């Protein structure tokens, strides 16, 4: 009988579902294991990156299940978001219809590759039974001052017609469409993630199961800087400029102050200026420029002298106040103390605008001439032109100057973070409505919890220009104030979709409850996630946001653990012809085509065998064909011997009772393979080397020619062990061959083989 993978795979997928093999509940008699892959956005179809992610996760789940763990392995869909709106315009379909149609297709794809999910626990973030609790969690943040509305310079994507969080800006461009972002001043909703900056940073040390690369990326994003916050009075006015510096040793070299065009003080200076027109025009022009332009170190350093002066608190010297395009509100305080001798950006600005350059740090073995300097001197050195600190090495002077500034009252030592509060409001339709009402009498009023969810109306269409229809729909926004009963207006912005994915792993533990987002007894049993699997591109988005949510919810008493993910695996990309798969490059391989042509087991085996999980995988048609040939060989071999194996007693001969050398060699190979595969999966997470070891074992089995009853029993043990060890990789064929050999009930429920120490 030939290897009919299509029939075999559909058969076992049906049996697993009918017998509810992968459904799981709390069981105190077993150790628990929560295995989770990052859930997909329902974009239309699975791609090879998905297939790799879910094949890895399914291998881990099946392995741990066989090791005796009570394994939670759920799946859902991150279903709100911009692509649904773009599709609505492109295909003239409602975002909901597009989203749910894609979910149906992707769910069937996930089932077709044999993923061992407990589908009862499926969550879909755009359903009312989910976003009701997203809104409820927002209200808990709001009650505790962790959600607030403020006017601030924000990142605006002109193509997506919405604001973006800082984490969604990559090299000055929109993370989704790659358009250059603009800066606009808008009133927006934020979550106070900065309240947890220190803990988010320090707790990384408590995550030994995370890749160091991800932890480095998060450390850099949180961006701690030890320095001093300095206060510069504005001459003749009751105004002060706050500037943060890590180089207080250069304070005597400050020759100008530079403000970002969006700095709040700029508006005050404009209002006090005798001729504000040119200043207003400069600010407007620079604010329109993209982040890419303004943050480019090589870009022209444009500036405008305000006509006002600040006072250097260290020297008493008057210094001009400029508005400068290279100063960004995203960093520090939005104000820079200009030290052109020792900062290259300040140097370029000063040279362009004729501002004096005063060296206050010299090289250990020389002097600096400000007239002949071609670049800023940014290295460590010796203090000069620095009053009582002359002659001190800069490392020593920094500490002494910081204390001196505190004693004099113009400075305070601080740790600053690059991390900014999370901007969560979006001017989009397809998202969870923000549950607040605006009232002329009462201000911002939260929607009462008993009135949740604030339902997103499904009878609206996305407007031309990808504009949200909510602000233009009185039936949605017109309401009464929950506080005074007067007329009110609902918030028409929706929440960033990353809010939905910041707590979904908690909902999987209690997906059926209607009384709370999750039940404490369930999260205490299942959390934290023991193995999380997903792409490294989420290091500074989803993975930071989820950690923040977990810590905040712990402080609210809703969860016990302060970290959501104990171990993290970031799989590499699937590439072809040396490049990431993309339609524009014409190198996309459709998983459906591969599964139809070769079967899900072949696709899984190739993906798990072709590269270490954390490395990029170079797609190879020859490699897929090789994996398929291996499974065909396995099928023919076991099929040819199945009747004989089925007739043998369920008996394992200990090594000491085996007389034949070839039988002893095969048994030794079986148990060394059990030991290696177990370690490669459980400890090393190197599935490719585990698969290679299984192929080597099978080669040895093919070469083995049993003649005696003893040798047949050893072959039976080898076949049984091989099917058990291979089943997390290729579950369907292993189930079928297990059944044909008469080895017992469903293989997925069997125990992992144990090493016989005497056989090593």
XYZ file of C-alpha atoms in Angstrom:
760
model
C 0.000 0.000 0.000
C 1.444 3.380 -0.998
C 1.944 6.343 1.331
C -1.407 8.145 0.886
C -0.595 11.180 3.041
C -3.805 13.073 2.214
C -6.017 10.246 3.455
C -3.845 9.563 6.499
C -3.641 13.198 7.583
C -7.354 13.919 7.271
C -8.114 10.647 9.094
C -6.024 11.459 12.142
C -7.066 15.097 12.296
C -10.651 13.863 12.442
C -9.848 11.274 15.135
C -7.985 13.799 17.310
C -10.923 16.182 17.078
C -13.633 13.559 17.660
C -11.835 12.102 20.668
C -10.958 15.568 22.020
C -7.362 14.461 22.417
C -5.896 17.943 22.938
C -8.559 19.447 25.177
C -7.175 20.202 28.621
C -8.294 21.432 32.023
C -6.545 22.081 35.315
C -5.069 18.904 36.818
C -3.152 19.320 40.088
C -1.827 15.759 39.776
C 0.402 16.729 36.831
C 3.003 19.434 36.299
C 1.559 22.078 33.989
C 3.125 23.450 30.824
C 1.737 26.440 28.925
C 3.023 26.449 25.340
C 2.041 29.427 23.208
C 2.923 30.727 19.764
C 2.188 34.373 19.015
C -1.297 34.343 17.539
C -1.670 35.503 13.935
C -3.286 38.508 12.372
C -5.962 37.089 10.018
C -4.456 38.582 6.884
C -5.921 35.975 4.563
C -3.702 32.911 4.609
C -0.812 31.374 6.482
C 2.639 32.033 5.068
C 5.803 30.016 5.599
C 6.796 32.116 8.601
C 3.538 31.081 10.264
C 4.124 27.443 9.347
C 7.560 27.516 10.936
C 6.305 29.211 14.096
C 3.415 26.798 14.581
C 5.419 23.681 13.667
C 7.944 24.575 16.372
C 5.218 25.244 18.934
C 3.381 22.051 18.101
C 6.531 19.977 18.441
C 7.138 21.436 21.909
C 3.519 20.884 22.983
C 3.408 17.284 21.758
C 6.771 16.488 23.326
C 5.826 17.881 26.751
C 2.443 16.136 26.625
C 4.266 12.827 26.115
C 6.629 13.718 28.953
C 3.679 13.700 31.351
C 2.871 17.407 31.489
C -0.622 18.878 31.510
C -0.133 21.011 28.391
C -2.167 24.106 27.548
C -1.713 24.824 23.837
C -4.307 27.346 22.589
C -4.798 29.414 19.452
C -6.713 32.547 18.491
C -6.648 35.547 16.171
C -5.411 39.114 16.659
C -8.289 40.399 14.593
C -8.519 44.194 14.827
C -6.260 46.382 12.728
C -5.538 48.516 9.723
C -5.275 45.844 6.968
C -8.976 45.061 7.367
C -9.798 48.701 6.633
C -7.492 48.795 3.626
C -9.111 45.605 2.324
C -12.551 47.135 2.861
C -11.659 49.961 0.489
C -9.808 47.778 -1.999
C -12.383 44.987 -2.279
C -15.550 46.858 -1.284
C -16.175 44.523 1.639
C -16.840 45.270 5.307
C -13.791 44.830 7.592
C -15.742 42.345 9.713
C -16.653 40.166 6.737
C -13.065 40.243 5.467
C -11.688 39.411 8.913
C -14.049 36.549 9.744
C -13.669 35.048 6.270
C -9.902 35.013 6.715
C -10.220 33.484 10.176
C -12.287 30.599 8.792
C -9.651 29.897 6.147
C -6.670 30.197 8.490
C -8.308 28.019 11.131
C -8.712 25.248 8.556
C -5.096 25.710 7.491
C -3.912 25.328 11.085
C -5.951 22.161 11.457
C -4.606 20.835 8.155
C -1.002 20.925 9.391
C -1.899 18.889 12.470
C -1.477 21.487 15.208
C -2.538 20.065 18.570
C -4.582 23.042 19.791
C -7.424 23.062 22.283
C -9.779 24.842 19.893
C -12.415 25.279 22.594
C -10.241 28.076 23.977
C -10.029 30.092 20.759
C -10.138 33.866 21.268
C -10.847 36.420 18.548
C -10.014 39.940 19.643
C -12.635 41.699 17.492
C -15.525 39.816 19.113
C -17.581 41.626 21.732
C -16.895 38.923 24.324
C -13.191 39.780 24.073
C -13.045 43.541 23.553
C -15.543 44.053 26.365
C -12.716 42.998 28.663
C -10.124 45.016 26.744
C -12.298 48.032 27.554
C -12.700 46.889 31.168
C -8.926 46.678 31.554
C -8.578 50.180 30.092
C -10.933 51.436 32.815
C -8.785 49.783 35.506
C -5.747 51.607 34.119
C -7.764 54.842 34.013
C -8.878 54.506 37.657
C -5.266 54.175 38.757
C -3.918 57.072 36.721
C -2.166 54.754 34.269
C -4.395 55.858 31.369
C -4.611 59.572 30.645
C -5.320 62.031 27.854
C -2.842 64.758 27.014
C -1.851 67.101 24.233
C 1.521 66.115 22.933
C 3.630 66.019 19.785
C 2.772 62.707 18.179
C 3.922 60.582 15.264
C 1.473 60.932 12.386
C 1.410 58.591 9.404
C -0.120 60.497 6.483
C -0.758 57.279 4.547
C -2.511 55.409 7.360
C -4.246 58.586 8.571
C -3.500 57.846 12.205
C -1.028 58.399 15.002
C 1.608 55.830 15.913
C 3.282 54.910 19.174
C 7.039 55.530 19.293
C 7.567 51.773 19.142
C 5.704 51.707 15.806
C 8.148 54.107 14.174
C 11.111 52.362 12.563
C 13.913 54.637 11.377
C 11.442 57.491 11.124
C 8.949 55.510 9.067
C 5.612 53.840 9.715
C 6.189 50.247 10.801
C 3.335 49.069 8.559
C 3.443 51.103 5.322
C 6.982 52.596 5.590
C 5.797 56.153 4.886
C 7.874 58.926 6.529
C 6.115 60.031 9.706
C 5.272 63.626 10.568
C 5.093 65.340 13.944
C 1.738 66.819 14.950
C 0.455 68.211 18.222
C -2.773 66.385 19.120
C -4.754 65.463 22.219
C -4.341 61.699 22.568
C -4.721 58.807 25.005
C -1.629 57.326 26.635
C -0.797 54.472 28.992
C 1.804 55.397 31.609
C 4.298 52.665 30.777
C 7.116 54.916 32.036
C 5.901 54.266 35.590
C 7.310 50.769 35.090
C 10.468 51.702 33.173
C 12.871 50.793 35.973
C 11.203 47.455 36.699
C 10.892 46.594 33.000
C 14.640 47.145 32.756
C 15.794 45.483 35.960
C 13.490 42.455 35.652
C 15.200 41.468 32.399
C 17.888 39.993 34.644
C 15.254 37.574 35.961
C 14.581 36.111 32.504
C 17.383 33.586 31.861
C 15.138 31.768 29.370
C 15.025 34.778 27.010
C 17.482 35.285 24.127
C 20.157 37.791 25.073
C 19.564 39.633 21.797
C 15.944 40.384 22.755
C 16.986 41.560 26.213
C 19.613 43.856 24.692
C 16.998 45.292 22.312
C 14.647 45.977 25.228
C 17.427 47.512 27.341
C 18.327 49.813 24.472
C 14.696 50.727 23.857
C 14.032 51.484 27.519
C 17.309 53.370 27.289
C 18.470 54.218 30.800
C 20.852 57.186 31.053
C 22.498 58.345 34.269
C 22.853 62.097 34.327
C 21.757 65.421 35.761
C 18.629 67.481 35.143
C 19.736 71.112 34.959
C 17.664 74.289 35.276
C 18.539 77.298 33.102
C 16.603 80.496 34.049
C 15.371 82.663 31.167
C 16.799 86.167 31.572
C 14.231 88.752 32.633
C 11.314 86.305 32.700
C 9.828 83.954 35.273
C 10.576 81.013 32.991
C 13.027 78.129 33.200
C 14.423 75.622 30.736
C 14.963 72.074 31.965
C 17.681 70.116 30.183
C 18.975 66.628 30.935
C 22.616 65.821 30.289
C 24.898 62.848 30.749
C 27.881 65.207 30.311
C 27.649 67.738 33.130
C 31.440 67.957 32.828
C 30.800 70.156 29.750
C 28.447 72.674 31.420
C 31.037 75.475 31.367
C 31.178 75.039 27.575
C 27.469 75.775 26.984
C 27.211 78.614 24.449
C 23.528 78.328 23.462
C 20.263 76.626 24.401
C 18.283 74.757 21.730
C 14.572 73.953 21.963
C 12.599 71.493 19.847
C 9.987 73.291 17.694
C 7.300 71.429 19.686
C 8.672 72.428 23.108
C 5.932 74.017 25.296
C 8.180 77.009 26.043
C 8.269 77.929 22.352
C 4.629 79.041 22.434
C 5.379 81.271 25.456
C 8.353 82.860 23.729
C 6.263 83.451 20.600
C 3.603 85.180 22.700
C 6.257 87.415 24.307
C 8.148 88.191 21.089
C 7.953 91.686 19.589
C 7.989 90.177 16.079
C 6.553 86.656 16.357
C 5.729 86.121 12.663
C 9.068 84.704 11.440
C 9.349 82.493 14.529
C 5.842 81.105 13.957
C 6.664 80.347 10.321
C 9.896 78.569 11.256
C 8.123 76.402 13.838
C 5.356 75.498 11.383
C 7.831 74.606 8.663
C 10.007 72.423 10.888
C 7.053 70.697 12.544
C 5.884 69.573 9.114
C 9.167 67.851 8.393
C 9.324 64.105 8.900
C 11.124 62.420 11.737
C 13.507 60.941 9.146
C 14.615 64.389 7.992
C 15.018 65.864 11.456
C 16.837 62.924 13.023
C 19.292 62.444 10.160
C 22.710 63.313 11.605
C 23.897 64.535 8.201
C 20.887 66.800 7.592
C 21.221 70.575 7.502
C 21.029 72.025 11.035
C 18.380 74.720 10.727
C 17.624 77.098 13.574
C 15.923 80.331 14.624
C 17.203 82.730 17.288
C 14.279 83.667 19.542
C 15.728 86.956 20.771
C 15.695 85.664 24.349
C 18.566 84.552 26.572
C 19.037 81.967 29.282
C 21.551 82.092 32.116
C 24.156 79.373 32.523
C 23.719 78.476 36.224
C 27.324 77.282 36.489
C 29.019 80.408 35.127
C 26.316 83.100 35.230
C 26.915 83.743 31.525
C 24.004 84.777 29.283
C 23.450 82.349 26.392
C 21.090 82.728 23.400
C 17.974 80.584 23.130
C 17.485 79.015 19.699
C 14.815 76.794 18.198
C 16.634 73.959 16.407
C 15.344 71.344 13.987
C 17.672 68.609 15.264
C 16.220 68.712 18.794
C 13.368 66.217 19.209
C 10.720 66.061 21.915
C 11.067 62.261 21.900
C 14.410 62.454 23.692
C 15.249 63.956 27.053
C 13.253 67.089 27.816
C 13.085 68.502 24.288
C 15.727 71.066 25.266
C 19.466 70.785 24.683
C 22.293 72.678 26.334
C 24.459 73.421 23.324
C 28.113 72.451 23.852
C 29.571 72.709 20.343
C 33.125 71.842 21.393
C 32.030 68.432 22.691
C 28.914 67.325 20.753
C 28.994 66.904 16.984
C 25.387 67.977 16.358
C 25.916 71.091 18.477
C 29.218 71.688 16.652
C 27.527 71.564 13.225
C 24.742 73.867 14.427
C 27.171 76.386 15.939
C 29.369 76.485 12.821
C 26.312 77.136 10.622
C 24.893 79.901 12.827
C 28.083 81.619 14.000
C 27.803 80.578 17.641
C 31.028 80.564 19.722
C 32.789 77.274 20.452
C 34.445 76.957 23.867
C 36.443 73.797 24.727
C 36.155 72.757 28.375
C 37.661 69.278 28.017
C 41.087 68.833 26.438
C 42.914 65.684 25.367
C 45.241 64.210 27.993
C 48.251 65.059 25.832
C 47.279 68.353 24.225
C 45.069 71.425 23.831
C 42.106 72.329 21.603
C 41.987 75.438 19.413
C 38.311 76.337 18.806
C 39.187 78.198 15.604
C 40.921 75.229 13.990
C 38.653 72.437 15.281
C 37.108 70.435 12.446
C 35.036 68.162 14.661
C 33.748 68.103 18.210
C 36.024 66.459 20.773
C 33.673 63.905 22.361
C 36.179 61.719 24.206
C 37.193 61.593 27.842
C 39.913 64.050 28.833
C 40.993 66.724 31.307
C 38.828 69.669 32.436
C 39.851 73.157 31.268
C 38.061 76.518 31.298
C 35.899 74.962 34.002
C 36.578 77.102 37.050
C 37.344 75.109 40.200
C 37.274 71.822 38.270
C 40.215 72.588 35.982
C 42.763 69.786 35.797
C 40.406 67.003 36.876
C 39.884 63.927 34.689
C 36.358 64.048 33.266
C 35.265 60.793 34.917
C 36.103 62.331 38.302
C 34.780 65.795 37.510
C 31.361 64.478 36.439
C 30.689 63.046 39.879
C 31.937 66.193 41.642
C 30.037 68.559 39.337
C 26.801 66.625 39.854
C 27.121 67.008 43.641
C 28.052 70.668 43.204
C 24.990 71.327 41.003
C 22.736 69.732 43.626
C 24.329 71.792 46.422
C 23.865 74.992 44.401
C 20.245 74.073 43.636
C 20.360 74.108 39.836
C 20.763 70.383 39.210
C 19.451 67.003 40.293
C 20.937 63.595 39.549
C 18.423 61.414 37.710
C 18.075 58.305 35.611
C 16.322 59.161 32.367
C 14.717 56.634 30.079
C 14.354 56.692 26.342
C 11.026 54.909 26.822
C 8.018 57.197 26.436
C 4.432 56.676 27.529
C 2.507 54.444 25.158
C 0.234 56.357 22.801
C -2.787 54.075 22.359
C -5.501 56.098 20.573
C -5.951 55.618 16.853
C -8.056 57.589 14.390
C -9.286 54.321 12.927
C -12.552 52.407 12.750
C -11.593 48.734 13.076
C -10.501 48.660 16.710
C -11.868 48.490 20.245
C -13.715 51.737 21.114
C -12.180 53.680 24.011
C -14.838 53.572 26.775
C -15.083 57.229 27.779
C -17.662 59.985 27.297
C -16.997 63.723 27.011
C -19.380 66.019 28.863
C -19.303 69.833 28.818
C -20.135 69.835 32.533
C -18.229 66.804 33.837
C -15.272 66.557 31.458
C -13.956 63.058 30.734
C -16.268 60.422 32.227
C -15.523 56.672 32.086
C -18.300 54.424 30.829
C -19.677 52.412 33.799
C -18.367 48.841 33.820
C -21.892 47.435 33.770
C -22.504 49.245 30.454
C -19.620 47.519 28.673
C -18.957 46.750 25.951
C -19.147 49.996 24.046
C -20.077 48.223 20.847
C -18.311 48.980 17.598
C -21.160 49.438 15.093
C -20.927 47.053 12.145
C -23.294 49.009 9.897
C -20.628 51.579 8.963
C -18.110 51.610 6.138
C -14.560 52.949 6.049
C -14.554 56.326 4.285
C -12.446 57.394 1.325
C -8.926 58.291 2.329
C -9.091 55.469 4.882
C -10.928 57.759 7.296
C -12.850 56.372 10.248
C -16.643 56.715 9.957
C -17.090 56.935 13.755
C -16.683 60.752 14.098
C -19.281 61.204 11.344
C -21.795 58.791 12.868
C -24.020 60.548 15.444
C -25.756 57.249 16.172
C -22.442 56.081 17.625
C -21.063 59.138 19.406
C -24.237 60.832 20.609
C -25.005 59.628 24.156
C -25.761 60.824 27.684
C -23.199 61.580 30.351
C -22.981 58.653 32.802
C -22.343 61.162 35.607
C -24.910 63.961 35.194
C -27.293 62.565 32.580
C -26.733 65.525 30.275
C -25.720 65.308 26.618
C -22.418 63.549 26.038
C -20.161 62.552 23.173
C -18.403 59.204 22.960
C -14.706 59.020 22.206
C -14.432 58.208 18.495
C -10.813 57.048 18.551
C -10.199 53.328 18.956
C -7.425 51.526 20.796
C -4.116 50.441 19.343
C -4.403 46.763 18.413
C -1.358 46.030 20.574
C -3.650 46.576 23.577
C -5.616 43.489 22.521
C -2.476 41.346 22.281
C -1.065 42.569 25.598
C -3.338 40.277 27.618
C -4.658 37.552 25.281
C -2.447 34.911 26.901
C -4.390 35.501 30.139
C -7.768 35.106 28.434
C -6.747 31.683 27.086
C -6.754 30.415 30.677
C -10.445 31.375 31.181
C -11.973 31.902 27.723
C -15.504 31.016 28.768
C -16.007 33.250 31.788
C -18.463 36.123 31.395
C -17.768 37.585 34.841
C -14.189 38.794 34.358
C -11.433 38.943 31.743
C -9.987 35.816 33.390
C -10.362 33.913 36.634
C -7.653 34.222 39.259
C -7.639 30.479 39.981
C -7.047 29.753 36.291
C -4.241 32.269 35.763
C -2.585 31.161 38.990
C -2.602 27.553 37.731
C -1.520 28.129 34.113
C 0.625 31.270 34.187
C 3.283 32.184 33.384
C 3.549 30.958 29.799
C 6.324 28.363 29.989
C 7.361 28.586 26.349
C 6.519 31.544 24.109
C 7.429 31.420 20.423
C 7.417 34.246 17.889
C 9.413 36.658 15.778
C 12.128 38.932 17.124
C 10.463 41.879 15.353
C 8.138 42.076 18.361
C 10.972 42.649 20.858
C 10.196 46.341 21.399
C 6.459 46.244 20.709
C 4.340 43.338 21.869
C 6.933 41.858 24.231
C 7.442 45.119 26.150
C 3.731 45.957 26.187
C 2.817 42.484 27.507
C 5.397 42.742 30.282
C 4.004 46.156 31.233
C 0.431 44.845 31.317
C 1.425 41.868 33.456
C 3.164 44.076 36.022
C 0.301 46.573 36.159
C -2.297 43.804 36.523
C -0.195 42.250 39.274
C -0.213 45.563 41.139
C -4.010 45.628 40.749
C -4.204 42.199 42.392
C -5.606 40.553 39.264
C -2.659 38.218 38.620
C 0.134 36.740 40.711
C 3.107 36.685 38.351
C 4.980 39.816 37.326
C 6.403 38.368 34.105
C 4.152 36.743 31.485
C 6.661 34.579 29.582
C 9.191 32.345 31.345
C 11.016 31.176 28.207
C 11.111 32.834 24.798
C 12.157 31.393 21.449
C 12.446 33.810 18.532
C 12.497 31.777 15.352
C 14.341 32.967 12.277
C 12.710 33.994 9.018
C 11.991 31.701 6.103
C 13.919 33.028 3.109
C 14.201 31.957 -0.522
C 16.871 32.843 -3.043
C 18.669 34.739 -0.281
C 15.788 37.115 0.499
C 12.770 37.235 2.771
C 9.720 35.844 1.015
C 7.540 38.584 -0.451
C 5.109 38.932 -3.337
C 7.126 41.811 -4.769
C 10.215 39.573 -5.048
C 8.199 36.725 -6.568
C 9.729 34.188 -4.187
C 6.700 33.278 -2.066
C 6.028 29.590 -1.410
C 2.400 28.853 -0.526
C 2.064 26.411 2.406
C -1.215 25.109 0.962
C 0.563 24.060 -2.228
C 3.278 22.228 -0.289
C 0.761 20.467 1.975
C -1.337 19.433 -1.011
C 1.659 18.143 -2.986
C 3.679 16.491 -0.231
C 1.564 16.474 2.927
C 1.683 18.344 6.232
C 4.169 15.896 7.757
C 6.654 16.555 4.960
C 6.280 20.320 5.361
C 6.743 20.076 9.130
C 9.743 17.760 8.892
C 11.538 19.951 6.367
C 10.938 23.120 8.371
C 12.099 21.537 11.630
C 15.104 19.773 10.070
C 16.453 22.408 7.670
C 17.911 24.885 10.211
C 18.244 25.582 13.946
C 15.017 27.285 15.047
C 16.607 30.619 15.916
C 18.389 30.894 12.535
C 16.941 31.929 9.189
C 15.749 28.981 7.115
C 16.629 28.980 3.419
C 13.757 27.361 1.542
C 14.816 24.482 -0.695
C 12.530 22.519 -3.001
C 15.129 19.740 -2.991
C 15.064 19.739 0.786
C 11.283 19.317 0.780
C 11.572 16.445 -1.687
C 14.247 14.880 0.515
C 11.985 15.044 3.570
C 9.189 13.448 1.551
C 11.462 10.637 0.357
C 12.451 9.928 3.950
C 8.794 9.551 4.977
C 8.128 7.318 1.970
C 11.046 5.099 3.004
C 9.739 5.001 6.568
C 6.271 4.082 5.312
C 7.537 1.257 3.089
C 9.791 -0.152 5.791
C 7.221 -0.251 8.586
C 4.422 -1.326 6.240
C 6.539 -4.251 5.046
C 7.182 -5.411 8.610
C 3.901 -4.389 10.271
C 2.208 -7.797 10.250
C 5.239 -9.526 11.771
C 5.662 -6.782 14.387
C 1.968 -6.908 15.243
C 2.219 -10.621 15.989
C 5.097 -10.201 18.451
C 4.533 -10.008 22.223
C 4.669 -6.595 23.896
C 8.080 -7.332 25.342
C 11.343 -5.395 25.634
C 14.519 -7.390 26.070
C 17.053 -5.895 28.504
C 20.511 -5.407 27.069
C 21.990 -8.146 29.222
C 19.742 -10.806 27.743
C 20.569 -10.046 24.095
C 23.244 -12.309 22.656
C 23.569 -11.176 19.038
C 26.022 -8.366 18.293
C 23.929 -6.682 15.595
C 20.870 -6.717 17.850
C 22.911 -5.244 20.703
C 24.270 -2.546 18.381
C 20.766 -1.600 17.249
C 19.448 -1.471 20.797
C 22.389 0.707 21.798
C 21.620 2.996 18.850
C 17.960 3.189 19.894
C 18.740 4.298 23.430
C 21.535 6.700 22.524
C 19.039 8.273 20.106
C 16.376 8.515 22.812
C 18.907 10.302 25.034
C 20.057 12.668 22.281
C 16.607 13.551 20.948
C 15.296 14.141 24.465
C 18.179 16.469 25.285
C 18.089 18.242 21.918
C 14.400 19.087 22.365
C 14.136 19.586 26.120
C 17.411 21.343 26.882
C 18.982 22.620 23.672
C 15.843 23.418 21.616
C 17.776 22.171 18.580
C 15.117 20.333 16.628
C 17.229 20.010 13.495
C 19.870 17.893 15.216
C 17.145 15.796 16.849
C 15.630 15.116 13.417
C 19.059 14.221 12.033
C 19.552 11.706 14.856
C 16.202 10.088 14.038
C 17.198 9.752 10.395
C 20.447 8.093 11.468
C 18.516 5.657 13.653
C 16.231 4.788 10.752
C 19.248 4.152 8.506
C 20.521 1.679 11.102
C 17.109 -0.006 11.236
C 17.037 -0.393 7.443
C 20.456 -2.050 7.547
C 19.375 -4.445 10.299
C 18.220 -7.855 9.036
C 16.353 -9.710 11.810
C 16.336 -13.480 11.695
C 15.851 -14.769 15.236
C 12.980 -14.039 17.597
C 15.388 -11.993 19.720
C 16.299 -9.798 16.765
C 12.664 -9.257 15.837
C 11.902 -8.104 19.379
C 14.774 -5.623 19.179
C 13.466 -4.348 15.839
C 10.005 -4.015 17.380
C 11.495 -1.914 20.180
C 13.346 0.214 17.606
C 10.254 0.826 15.453
C 8.177 1.652 18.515
C 10.805 4.091 19.818
C 11.287 5.718 16.412
C 7.558 6.377 15.984
C 7.323 7.867 19.483
C 10.370 10.089 18.982
C 9.365 11.168 15.482
C 5.709 11.846 16.282
C 6.139 15.476 17.478
C 7.736 16.191 14.085
C 5.411 14.165 11.830
C 2.370 13.190 13.894
C 0.055 11.822 11.191
C 2.278 9.169 9.626
C 3.484 8.084 13.055
C -0.087 7.637 14.284
C -0.964 5.536 11.228
C 2.096 3.300 11.487
C 1.624 2.986 15.253
C -1.880 1.693 14.627
C -0.769 -0.679 11.852
C 1.848 -2.219 14.137
C -0.738 -2.759 16.870
C 1.254 -0.780 19.426
C -1.817 0.442 21.302
C -4.076 3.456 21.680
C -3.574 6.886 20.123
C 0.136 7.640 19.913
C -0.287 11.295 20.923
C -1.359 10.089 24.381
C 1.598 7.723 24.882
C 4.525 8.351 27.217
C 7.874 9.417 25.830
C 10.360 6.515 25.770
C 12.818 6.223 28.647
C 16.514 5.522 28.273
C 17.682 2.116 29.450
C 20.958 3.060 31.102
C 22.437 -0.398 30.533
C 21.930 0.051 26.808
C 24.135 3.132 26.486
